[in-house]
Coordinates of C-alpha atoms and ligand atoms in Angstrom, one line a residue:
X278 CA -47.0 -13.7 -13.7
X279 CA -48.1 -10.9 -11.4
X280 CA -44.6 -9.5 -10.6
X281 CA -46.1 -6.9 -8.3
X282 CA -47.7 -9.6 -6.2
X283 CA -44.5 -11.6 -6.3
X284 CA -42.4 -8.7 -5.0
X285 CA -44.9 -8.1 -2.1
X286 CA -44.7 -11.8 -1.3
X287 CA -40.9 -11.7 -1.1
X288 CA -40.5 -8.4 0.6
X289 CA -43.6 -7.8 2.7
X290 CA -41.6 -5.6 5.1
X291 CA -40.2 -3.2 2.6
X292 CA -42.3 -0.2 2.6
X293 CA -40.0 2.5 1.4
X294 CA -39.8 3.1 -2.4
X295 CA -36.8 3.5 -4.6
X296 CA -37.9 7.1 -5.2
X297 CA -37.6 7.7 -1.5
X298 CA -33.9 6.7 -1.6
X299 CA -33.3 8.6 -4.8
X300 CA -34.6 11.7 -3.1
X301 CA -32.7 11.0 0.2
X302 CA -29.4 10.8 -1.7
X303 CA -29.7 13.5 -4.4
X304 CA -27.0 14.3 -7.0
X305 CA -24.1 15.9 -5.2
X306 CA -23.6 19.6 -5.5
X307 CA -20.0 19.7 -6.6
X308 CA -18.0 21.8 -9.0
X309 CA -18.0 20.8 -12.6
X310 CA -15.7 17.8 -13.2
X311 CA -15.4 17.0 -9.5
X312 CA -14.8 13.3 -9.0
X313 CA -16.4 11.2 -6.2
X314 CA -14.4 8.1 -5.3
X315 CA -14.6 5.6 -2.6
X316 CA -12.5 2.9 -1.0
X317 CA -14.6 -0.2 -0.2
X318 CA -12.4 -2.5 1.8
X319 CA -13.6 -5.7 3.5
X320 CA -12.8 -5.4 7.1
X321 CA -10.5 -8.3 7.3
X322 CA -7.9 -6.5 9.4
X323 CA -5.2 -7.1 6.7
X324 CA -4.4 -3.9 4.8
X325 CA -2.0 -4.3 2.0
X326 CA 0.0 -2.4 -0.5
X327 CA -2.7 -3.0 -3.1
X328 CA -5.2 -1.2 -0.9
X329 CA -2.9 1.7 -0.6
X330 CA -2.1 1.7 -4.3
X331 CA -5.9 1.9 -5.1
X332 CA -6.6 4.4 -2.3
X333 CA -3.9 6.6 -3.7
X334 CA -5.6 6.7 -7.0
X335 CA -9.0 7.4 -5.4
X336 CA -7.5 10.1 -3.2
X337 CA -5.7 11.9 -6.0
X338 CA -8.7 11.7 -8.4
X339 CA -11.0 13.2 -5.8
X340 CA -8.7 15.8 -4.3
X341 CA -7.3 17.0 -7.5
X342 CA -10.8 17.8 -8.8
X343 CA -12.3 19.3 -5.6
X344 CA -14.3 16.1 -5.3
X345 CA -15.1 13.7 -2.4
X346 CA -13.3 10.6 -1.3
X347 CA -15.2 8.4 1.1
X348 CA -14.7 5.1 3.0
X349 CA -17.4 2.5 2.8
X350 CA -17.0 -0.7 4.7
X351 CA -17.9 -3.8 2.6
X352 CA -18.8 -6.3 5.3
X353 CA -21.3 -8.5 3.6
X354 CA -19.0 -11.5 3.8
X355 CA -19.2 -12.2 7.5
X356 CA -16.6 -15.0 7.4
X357 CA -13.9 -12.4 6.8
X358 CA -14.7 -9.9 9.5
X359 CA -12.2 -8.8 12.2
X360 CA -13.0 -6.6 15.1
X361 CA -11.6 -3.1 14.9
X362 CA -10.6 -3.5 11.3
X363 CA -12.0 -0.1 10.4
X364 CA -9.7 1.5 12.8
X365 CA -6.7 -0.3 11.3
X366 CA -7.7 0.8 7.8
X367 CA -8.2 4.4 8.7
X368 CA -5.1 4.7 10.7
X369 CA -2.8 2.9 8.2
X370 CA -4.0 5.0 5.4
X371 CA -3.8 8.2 7.4
X372 CA -0.2 7.5 8.2
X373 CA 0.5 7.3 4.4
X374 CA -1.2 10.6 3.9
X375 CA -4.5 9.3 2.6
X376 CA -7.4 11.0 4.3
X377 CA -11.1 10.5 3.7
X378 CA -13.7 13.3 3.5
X379 CA -16.6 11.2 4.3
X380 CA -17.8 7.8 5.4
X381 CA -17.0 5.5 8.2
X382 CA -14.8 7.0 11.0
X383 CA -13.9 5.7 14.4
X384 CA -16.4 8.2 15.8
X385 CA -19.3 7.2 13.6
X386 CA -20.2 8.2 10.0
X387 CA -19.6 11.5 8.4
X388 CA -21.6 12.6 5.4
X389 CA -25.1 12.7 4.0
X390 CA -24.9 9.5 1.9
X391 CA -24.7 7.0 4.7
X392 CA -25.0 4.6 6.3
X393 CA -21.5 3.7 5.0
X394 CA -21.4 0.2 6.3
X395 CA -23.0 -2.3 4.0
X396 CA -24.3 -4.6 6.7
X397 CA -26.4 -1.6 8.0
X398 CA -28.0 -1.1 4.6
X399 CA -30.1 -4.3 4.3
X400 CA -33.3 -2.4 3.8
X401 CA -31.9 -0.4 1.0
X402 CA -30.7 -3.4 -1.0
X403 CA -34.0 -5.2 -0.4
X404 CA -35.9 -2.2 -1.6
X405 CA -34.0 -2.2 -4.9
X406 CA -34.2 -6.0 -5.2
X407 CA -37.9 -5.7 -4.7
X408 CA -38.1 -3.2 -7.6
X409 CA -36.3 -5.6 -9.9
X410 CA -38.7 -8.4 -8.9
X411 CA -41.6 -6.1 -9.5
X412 CA -40.4 -5.4 -13.0
X413 CA -39.8 -9.0 -13.8
X414 CA -36.0 -8.5 -13.8
X415 CA -35.2 -10.7 -10.8
X416 CA -36.7 -13.7 -9.3
X417 CA -36.5 -16.1 -6.3
X418 CA -34.4 -19.2 -7.0
X419 CA -35.0 -22.3 -4.8
X420 CA -32.2 -24.5 -6.2
X421 CA -30.5 -26.5 -3.5
X422 CA -26.8 -26.9 -3.3
X423 CA -27.3 -30.5 -4.5
X424 CA -29.3 -29.4 -7.5
X425 CA -26.7 -26.8 -8.4
X426 CA -24.0 -29.5 -8.2
X427 CA -26.0 -31.7 -10.5
X428 CA -26.4 -28.8 -13.0
X429 CA -22.7 -28.3 -12.9
X430 CA -22.0 -32.0 -13.6
X431 CA -24.5 -32.0 -16.5
X432 CA -22.9 -28.9 -17.9
X433 CA -19.4 -30.4 -17.6
X434 CA -20.6 -33.5 -19.4
X435 CA -21.9 -31.7 -22.4
X436 CA -19.2 -29.0 -22.2
X437 CA -21.6 -26.2 -21.7
X438 CA -20.6 -23.0 -19.8
X439 CA -21.1 -23.4 -16.0
X440 CA -23.5 -21.4 -14.0
X441 CA -27.2 -20.7 -13.7
X442 CA -28.5 -19.1 -16.9
X443 CA -30.9 -19.7 -19.7
X444 CA -32.5 -23.2 -19.6
X445 CA -30.5 -24.1 -16.5
X446 CA -32.2 -21.4 -14.5
X447 CA -35.2 -23.6 -13.8
X448 CA -36.6 -21.4 -11.0
X449 CA -37.4 -18.8 -13.7
X450 CA -40.3 -21.0 -14.8
X451 CA -42.0 -21.4 -11.4
X452 CA -45.6 -20.4 -11.3
X453 CA -46.9 -18.2 -8.6
X454 CA -48.6 -21.1 -6.9
X455 CA -45.3 -23.1 -6.9
X456 CA -43.5 -20.1 -5.4
X457 CA -46.2 -19.6 -2.8
X458 CA -46.1 -23.2 -1.8
X459 CA -42.3 -23.2 -1.4
X460 CA -42.5 -20.0 0.6
X461 CA -45.1 -21.5 2.9
X462 CA -42.8 -24.4 3.5
X463 CA -40.1 -21.9 4.4
X464 CA -37.7 -23.3 1.8
X465 CA -34.6 -21.2 1.5
X466 CA -34.1 -19.2 -1.6
X467 CA -31.9 -16.6 -3.2
X468 CA -32.9 -13.7 -5.4
X469 CA -31.3 -13.9 -8.9
X470 CA -31.0 -11.4 -11.6
X471 CA -33.0 -12.5 -14.7
X472 CA -30.3 -11.9 -17.3
X473 CA -31.3 -11.0 -20.9
X474 CA -27.9 -12.2 -22.1
X475 CA -27.5 -15.1 -24.4
X476 CA -24.0 -16.6 -25.0
X477 CA -25.3 -19.7 -26.7
X478 CA -25.5 -18.0 -30.0
X479 CA -22.7 -18.3 -32.5
X480 CA -19.7 -16.0 -31.7
X481 CA -20.6 -13.3 -34.3
X482 CA -24.1 -13.0 -33.0
X483 CA -23.2 -12.7 -29.3
X484 CA -24.0 -9.2 -28.1
X485 CA -20.9 -7.5 -26.8
X486 CA -20.7 -4.6 -24.4
X487 CA -18.3 -1.8 -24.6
X488 CA -17.1 -0.1 -21.4
X489 CA -14.8 2.8 -21.2
X490 CA -12.2 2.1 -18.5
X491 CA -10.2 5.1 -17.5
X492 CA -7.0 3.1 -17.2
X493 CA -7.5 0.5 -19.9
X494 CA -9.4 2.4 -22.6
X495 CA -12.5 0.8 -24.2
X496 CA -13.1 -2.7 -22.9
X497 CA -15.0 -4.9 -25.3
X498 CA -16.5 -8.0 -23.7
X499 CA -19.3 -10.5 -24.3
X500 CA -22.5 -9.5 -22.4
X501 CA -23.5 -11.2 -19.2
X502 CA -25.8 -14.2 -19.4
X503 CA -25.6 -15.4 -15.8
X504 CA -28.6 -15.2 -13.5
X505 CA -26.2 -13.9 -10.8
X506 CA -27.3 -14.0 -7.2
X507 CA -28.1 -10.5 -6.0
X508 CA -29.5 -11.4 -2.5
X509 CA -28.2 -14.4 -0.7
X510 CA -30.6 -16.8 1.3
X511 CA -29.9 -14.7 4.4
X512 CA -31.2 -11.6 2.5
X513 CA -27.6 -10.2 2.5
X514 CA -26.6 -8.8 -0.9
X515 CA -23.7 -10.1 -2.9
X516 CA -20.8 -7.7 -3.7
X517 CA -22.1 -7.3 -7.3
X518 CA -25.5 -6.0 -6.2
X519 CA -24.3 -4.0 -3.1
X520 CA -21.7 -2.1 -5.0
X521 CA -24.0 -1.2 -7.8
X522 CA -26.7 0.1 -5.4
X523 CA -24.2 1.9 -3.2
X524 CA -22.2 3.5 -5.9
X525 CA -25.3 4.8 -7.5
X526 CA -26.9 6.1 -4.3
X527 CA -23.6 7.5 -3.0
X528 CA -23.2 9.2 -6.3
X529 CA -19.7 7.7 -6.9
X530 CA -18.4 8.9 -10.2
X531 CA -15.2 6.8 -10.4
X532 CA -14.8 3.2 -9.2
X533 CA -11.2 2.3 -8.7
X534 CA -10.7 -1.4 -8.0
X535 CA -8.4 -4.3 -8.8
X536 CA -8.2 -6.1 -12.1
X537 CA -9.7 -9.2 -10.4
X538 CA -13.1 -7.6 -10.9
X539 CA -12.8 -7.3 -14.7
X540 CA -14.4 -10.7 -15.4
X541 CA -17.6 -9.7 -13.5
X542 CA -17.9 -6.3 -15.1
X543 CA -20.5 -7.5 -17.6
X544 CA -22.7 -8.5 -14.6
X545 CA -22.3 -5.0 -13.2
X546 CA -23.1 -3.4 -16.5
X547 CA -26.3 -5.4 -16.8
X548 CA -27.3 -4.6 -13.2
X549 CA -26.9 -0.9 -13.9
X550 CA -28.9 -1.3 -17.1
X551 CA -31.7 -3.1 -15.4
X552 CA -31.9 -0.6 -12.6
X553 CA -31.9 2.2 -15.2
X554 CA -28.8 3.9 -13.9
X555 CA -25.7 5.3 -15.5
X556 CA -22.6 3.3 -14.4
X557 CA -19.7 5.1 -12.9
X558 CA -16.4 5.3 -14.7
X559 CA -14.5 2.2 -13.9
X560 CA -10.7 2.2 -13.3
X561 CA -9.4 -1.3 -13.0
X562 CA -5.9 -1.1 -11.6
X563 CA -3.1 -3.4 -12.5
X564 CA -2.0 -6.3 -10.3
X565 CA 1.0 -5.5 -8.1
X566 CA 3.9 -7.8 -9.3
X567 CA 7.4 -8.4 -8.2
X568 CA 10.4 -10.0 -9.8
X569 CA 11.2 -13.3 -8.1
X570 CA 14.7 -14.7 -7.6
X571 CA 14.8 -16.1 -11.1
X572 CA 13.8 -12.8 -12.5
X573 CA 10.2 -13.8 -13.4
X574 CA 7.3 -11.4 -12.8
X575 CA 4.8 -12.8 -10.3
X576 CA 1.9 -11.5 -8.2
X577 CA 2.8 -10.3 -4.8
X578 CA 1.6 -12.9 -2.4
X579 CA 0.3 -12.5 1.2
X580 CA 2.1 -15.7 2.2
X581 CA 5.4 -15.2 0.5
X582 CA 6.0 -11.5 0.6
X583 CA 5.9 -9.7 3.9
X584 CA 6.2 -6.4 2.0
X585 CA 2.7 -6.8 0.8
X586 CA 1.4 -5.8 4.2
X587 CA 1.3 -2.1 5.0
X588 CA 2.4 -3.0 8.5
X589 CA 5.7 -4.0 7.1
X590 CA 6.5 -0.4 6.1
X591 CA 5.4 1.0 9.4
X592 CA 7.3 -1.6 11.4
X593 CA 10.5 -1.0 9.4
X594 CA 10.0 2.7 9.7
X595 CA 9.6 3.8 6.1
X596 CA 8.8 7.5 6.0
X597 CA 5.3 8.0 4.5
X598 CA 6.7 10.6 2.1
X599 CA 9.0 8.0 0.7
X600 CA 6.3 5.5 0.2
X601 CA 4.0 8.1 -1.4
X602 CA 6.8 9.2 -3.7
X603 CA 7.5 5.6 -4.7
X604 CA 3.9 4.7 -5.3
X605 CA 3.6 7.6 -7.7
X606 CA 6.6 6.3 -9.7
X607 CA 4.8 3.0 -10.2
X608 CA 1.4 4.6 -10.6
X609 CA 2.2 7.2 -13.3
X610 CA 4.8 6.5 -16.0
X611 CA 5.6 10.3 -16.3
X612 CA 6.2 10.9 -12.6
X613 CA 9.9 10.3 -12.6
X614 CA 10.5 12.7 -15.4
X615 CA 8.4 15.3 -13.6
X616 CA 10.4 14.8 -10.5
X617 CA 13.7 15.4 -12.2
X618 CA 12.3 18.6 -13.7
X619 CA 10.8 19.6 -10.3
X620 CA 13.0 18.3 -7.6
X621 CA 11.6 20.6 -4.9
X622 CA 7.9 20.6 -5.6
X623 CA 5.5 18.8 -3.3
X624 CA 4.0 15.7 -5.0
X625 CA 0.5 17.2 -4.6
X626 CA 1.6 19.5 -7.5
X627 CA 2.0 16.6 -9.9
X628 CA -1.0 16.1 -12.0
X629 CA -2.0 12.5 -11.6
X630 CA -3.9 10.9 -14.5
X631 CA -5.4 7.4 -14.9
X632 CA -4.3 7.4 -18.6
X633 CA -0.7 7.2 -17.5
X634 CA -1.3 4.2 -15.4
X635 CA 0.0 0.8 -16.4
X636 CA -2.6 -1.8 -17.1
X637 CA -0.3 -4.8 -17.4
X638 CA 1.0 -5.3 -13.9
X639 CA 2.8 -2.7 -11.8
X640 CA 6.2 -3.9 -10.8
X641 CA 6.9 -3.4 -7.2
X642 CA 10.6 -3.3 -6.2
X643 CA 11.9 -2.8 -2.7
X644 CA 15.3 -1.7 -3.9
X645 CA 13.8 1.0 -5.9
X646 CA 11.7 2.1 -2.9
X647 CA 14.9 2.2 -0.9
X648 CA 16.7 4.4 -3.5
X649 CA 13.8 6.8 -3.6
X650 CA 13.6 6.8 0.2
X651 CA 17.3 7.9 0.3
X652 CA 16.5 10.9 -1.8
X653 CA 13.3 11.8 0.0
X654 CA 15.0 11.6 3.5
X655 CA 17.8 13.8 2.3
X656 CA 15.2 16.6 1.9
X657 CA 13.8 16.1 5.4
X658 CA 15.4 18.3 8.1
X659 CA 17.3 16.8 11.0
X660 CA 14.6 18.1 13.4
X661 CA 11.9 16.4 11.5
X662 CA 14.0 13.2 11.2
X663 CA 14.4 13.2 14.9
X664 CA 10.6 13.5 15.4
X665 CA 10.0 10.8 12.9
X666 CA 12.4 8.4 14.7
X667 CA 10.9 9.3 18.0
X668 CA 7.3 8.6 16.8
X669 CA 8.4 5.4 15.2
X670 CA 10.1 4.2 18.4
X671 CA 7.2 5.2 20.6
X672 CA 4.9 3.1 18.4
X673 CA 7.0 0.1 17.4
X674 CA 10.0 0.0 19.8
X675 CA 8.5 1.0 23.1
X676 CA 10.2 -1.8 24.9
X677 CA 13.6 -1.2 23.4
X678 CA 16.1 0.3 25.9
X679 CA 18.5 1.2 23.1
X680 CA 15.9 3.6 21.6
X681 CA 15.7 5.4 24.9
X682 CA 19.5 6.0 24.8
X683 CA 19.4 7.0 21.1
X684 CA 16.6 9.5 21.7
X685 CA 17.8 10.9 25.0
X686 CA 19.9 13.7 23.7
X687 CA 18.1 15.5 20.9
X688 CA 21.0 17.8 19.8
X689 CA 23.4 14.9 19.7
X690 CA 21.1 12.7 17.6
X691 CA 20.3 15.6 15.2
X692 CA 24.0 16.1 14.6
X693 CA 24.5 12.4 13.9
X694 CA 21.5 12.4 11.5
X695 CA 22.9 15.3 9.6
X696 CA 26.4 14.0 9.0
X697 CA 27.6 14.6 5.4
X698 CA 24.2 15.8 4.2
X699 CA 25.4 19.4 3.5
X700 CA 28.1 18.5 1.0
X701 CA 27.9 19.1 -2.7
X702 CA 27.6 15.4 -3.1
X703 CA 25.6 14.6 0.0
X704 CA 25.7 11.3 1.8
X705 CA 22.4 9.4 1.5
X706 CA 22.8 7.2 4.5
X707 CA 19.2 7.1 5.7
X708 CA 16.6 4.8 4.2
X709 CA 14.1 3.7 7.0
X710 CA 14.0 4.0 10.7
X711 CA 15.2 0.4 11.5
X712 CA 18.1 0.7 9.1
X713 CA 19.0 4.2 10.4
X714 CA 19.2 2.9 13.9
X715 CA 21.5 0.1 12.9
X716 CA 23.5 2.5 10.8
X717 CA 24.2 4.9 13.6
X718 CA 24.3 2.5 16.5
X719 CA 28.1 2.9 17.1
X720 CA 27.5 6.4 18.5
X721 CA 25.8 4.9 21.5
X722 CA 27.7 3.0 24.1
X723 CA 25.0 0.4 24.7
X724 CA 25.1 -0.6 21.1
X725 CA 28.7 0.0 20.3
X726 CA 30.6 -3.2 19.4
X727 CA 33.6 -4.1 17.3
X728 CA 31.9 -5.5 14.2
X729 CA 34.7 -5.7 11.6
X730 CA 38.2 -7.2 11.5
X731 CA 41.3 -5.1 11.4
X732 CA 42.9 -4.8 8.0
X733 CA 45.5 -7.5 7.4
X734 CA 48.2 -5.0 6.4
X735 CA 48.1 -3.3 9.8
X736 CA 47.1 -6.1 12.1
X737 CA 50.5 -6.4 13.7
X738 CA 50.6 -2.7 14.5
X739 CA 47.2 -2.0 15.9
X740 CA 48.4 -1.3 19.4
X741 CA 51.2 1.0 18.5
X742 CA 49.1 2.8 15.9
X743 CA 46.4 3.6 18.5
X744 CA 48.9 4.5 21.2
X745 CA 50.6 7.0 18.8
X746 CA 47.3 8.3 17.7
X747 CA 46.1 8.9 21.3
X748 CA 49.4 10.7 22.1
X749 CA 49.2 13.1 19.2
X750 CA 45.4 13.6 19.4
X751 CA 44.3 17.2 19.7
X752 CA 40.5 17.6 19.5
X753 CA 40.9 21.2 18.2
X754 CA 42.8 20.1 15.1
X755 CA 41.0 20.9 11.9
X756 CA 40.5 18.2 9.4
X757 CA 43.7 18.6 7.5
X758 CA 45.9 19.0 10.6
X759 CA 44.3 15.8 11.9
X760 CA 45.0 13.9 8.8
X761 CA 48.5 15.1 8.5
X762 CA 49.2 13.6 11.9
X763 CA 47.9 10.2 10.7
X764 CA 50.2 10.5 7.7
X765 CA 53.1 11.0 10.1
X766 CA 52.2 8.0 12.1
X767 CA 51.9 6.0 9.0
X768 CA 55.3 6.9 7.7
X769 CA 56.9 6.4 11.1
X770 CA 55.7 2.9 11.1
X771 CA 56.6 2.0 7.6
X772 CA 53.3 2.7 5.7
X773 CA 53.1 4.8 2.6
X774 CA 51.7 8.3 3.3
X775 CA 49.7 8.0 0.0
X776 CA 47.9 5.0 -1.3
X777 CA 49.3 5.5 -4.8
X778 CA 52.9 5.2 -3.5
X779 CA 52.0 1.9 -2.0
X780 CA 50.4 0.7 -5.2
X781 CA 53.5 1.6 -7.2
X782 CA 56.0 0.0 -4.8
X783 CA 54.1 -2.5 -2.6
X784 CA 57.2 -4.2 -1.5
X785 CA 58.6 -1.0 0.1
X786 CA 55.7 -0.6 2.6
X787 CA 53.6 -2.6 5.1
X788 CA 50.6 -0.9 3.7
X789 CA 49.4 2.7 3.3
X790 CA 47.8 5.5 5.3
X791 CA 44.3 4.1 4.6
X792 CA 45.1 1.0 6.5
X793 CA 46.3 3.0 9.4
X794 CA 43.2 5.1 9.5
X795 CA 41.0 2.0 9.2
X796 CA 42.6 0.8 12.4
X797 CA 41.5 4.1 14.1
X798 CA 38.1 3.8 12.5
X799 CA 37.6 0.3 13.9
X800 CA 38.8 1.3 17.3
X801 CA 36.4 4.2 17.4
X802 CA 33.4 2.8 15.5
X803 CA 33.9 -0.9 15.3
X804 CA 33.4 -0.6 11.5
X805 CA 35.5 -0.4 8.4
X806 CA 32.9 1.8 6.6
X807 CA 31.6 5.0 8.1
X808 CA 31.3 8.7 7.3
X809 CA 34.3 10.9 7.8
X810 CA 36.2 10.0 11.0
X811 CA 37.1 13.6 11.9
X812 CA 33.5 14.6 11.7
X813 CA 32.4 11.7 13.8
X814 CA 35.1 12.5 16.4
X815 CA 33.8 16.0 16.6
X816 CA 30.3 14.7 17.4
X817 CA 31.5 12.0 19.8
X818 CA 33.6 14.5 21.8
X819 CA 37.1 14.3 23.0
X820 CA 36.4 12.3 26.1
X821 CA 34.5 9.6 24.2
X822 CA 37.2 9.3 21.6
X823 CA 39.9 8.8 24.2
X824 CA 37.7 6.4 26.2
X825 CA 37.0 4.2 23.2
X826 CA 40.5 4.0 22.0
X827 CA 41.9 3.4 25.5
X828 CA 39.3 0.6 26.0
X829 CA 40.5 -1.0 22.8
X830 CA 44.0 -1.0 24.1
X831 CA 43.1 -2.7 27.4
Ligands
LIG227 N1 -14.9 -5.0 -1.1 C1 -14.2 -5.2 -2.3 C2 -12.8 -5.8 -2.0 O1 -12.4 -5.8 -0.8 C3 -13.9 -3.8 -3.0 C4 -14.0 -3.8 -4.4 C5 -14.5 -2.5 -4.9 O2 -13.8 -1.5 -4.6 O3 -15.5 -2.4 -5.6 O4 -12.2 -6.4 -2.8

């Protein structure tokens, strides 16, 4: 077979050579050991935690090594495209502190290795497919869908492996005349890799490939034997071929991607071999899992788990620092230990490694995220927390009148946000914006409501307790003066001044001072649980304290 002629026949319009592209995209001039990574999302408009998890690895590997991290849009599957998806990807990742150095941006491409959108690179893929055909390593395949179905049925019958390979790959045997005839009839065809692999041998004779994965160690797998499609009938490349060509020409050193790509790794290895290129270091990340209600581990699912979508975290108002901190705890097993030893260092100082990544499923746990978030927010100043809430409200609660009231008085809100945070054992009230707003809502008249019931023990005395309290109230009292007065009221009305006295002799009292102060707490805040009442009163101001309690008595 004259493969040169065949390649000209299939790709008459491809004039550039592979050498041209090799020269156009030379080796990168980077410091020794610098890693080049990329994120290659399909622009479906849905960006999820798995993307962020992978992007985090890419970003850390590149930026820890003075390398480059770029964004490539993998849009060869036109069924999944969504308008404006690039923008969503870039903005969501930027929010979580993931920034690209190169690639697609909303203002066009940045970098010397573009175009960074696969659908614009047709000529490049065709050029390399042409080279493979010219070297007898790829061929046109004219099998129709029906013929492929028949092959599958025959394979099922004799329990052979499915797919187009070996003797099933009948288009391999077409003569030049047959191909010319089919082409002249404009019959559709795909271009397939002509695999050298053979899995029909007995197990011990099957050639195995060994690939070093930076997360999983050495992978030992049977070689590929499939004549995989590299160009579809439309001339558009498959993922397999596009990523091999792109990652070579863009000089990617590390490919971080999900474990779902592991089964097709032998195809990629063979493609790199056939093209005469060194493959990148693969890093196959673990699936994100969660514990379901029964305590079983299962994959996070788009349908069942809203927390899979990155929008979820933005809508709820998680602080990006908290999400980053949490991701590192599931990404690197030694991070938590490091954090305990270095409570005040920025996470950029932590040396992230692929070796410390789990390969058996990373467990995602919202409760753990919330716990981490509490610690992270504790370190964020009240000024910064105010700005964070404001930005969140501008973006996600712009129609919400309550947010206008909450944000109206900056100094007031900052005081509220700072309650109890300076103590030796600080309060950790804040988790995420939406929760914070609910938590502090009683400070604002438009949201204030009586949410809890009065304690049974003091139910009958609510009115008299509040009346006496209002009478004795002096806004300038310090905390102990203030509490002494409550003790006095308690005793006057037959409540124990100390909870332990009540416990000892429950029959002697109606209740204890705690029940009396809970009445005040509910009158002021509508809730049984809250930070220190005295401190809250200082922030509310005397007029508001009197107003709330008087209103309650009406
Ligand atoms: N476009 C692929 C995806 O969205 C990316 C896989 C890769 O990073 O190589 O799953």
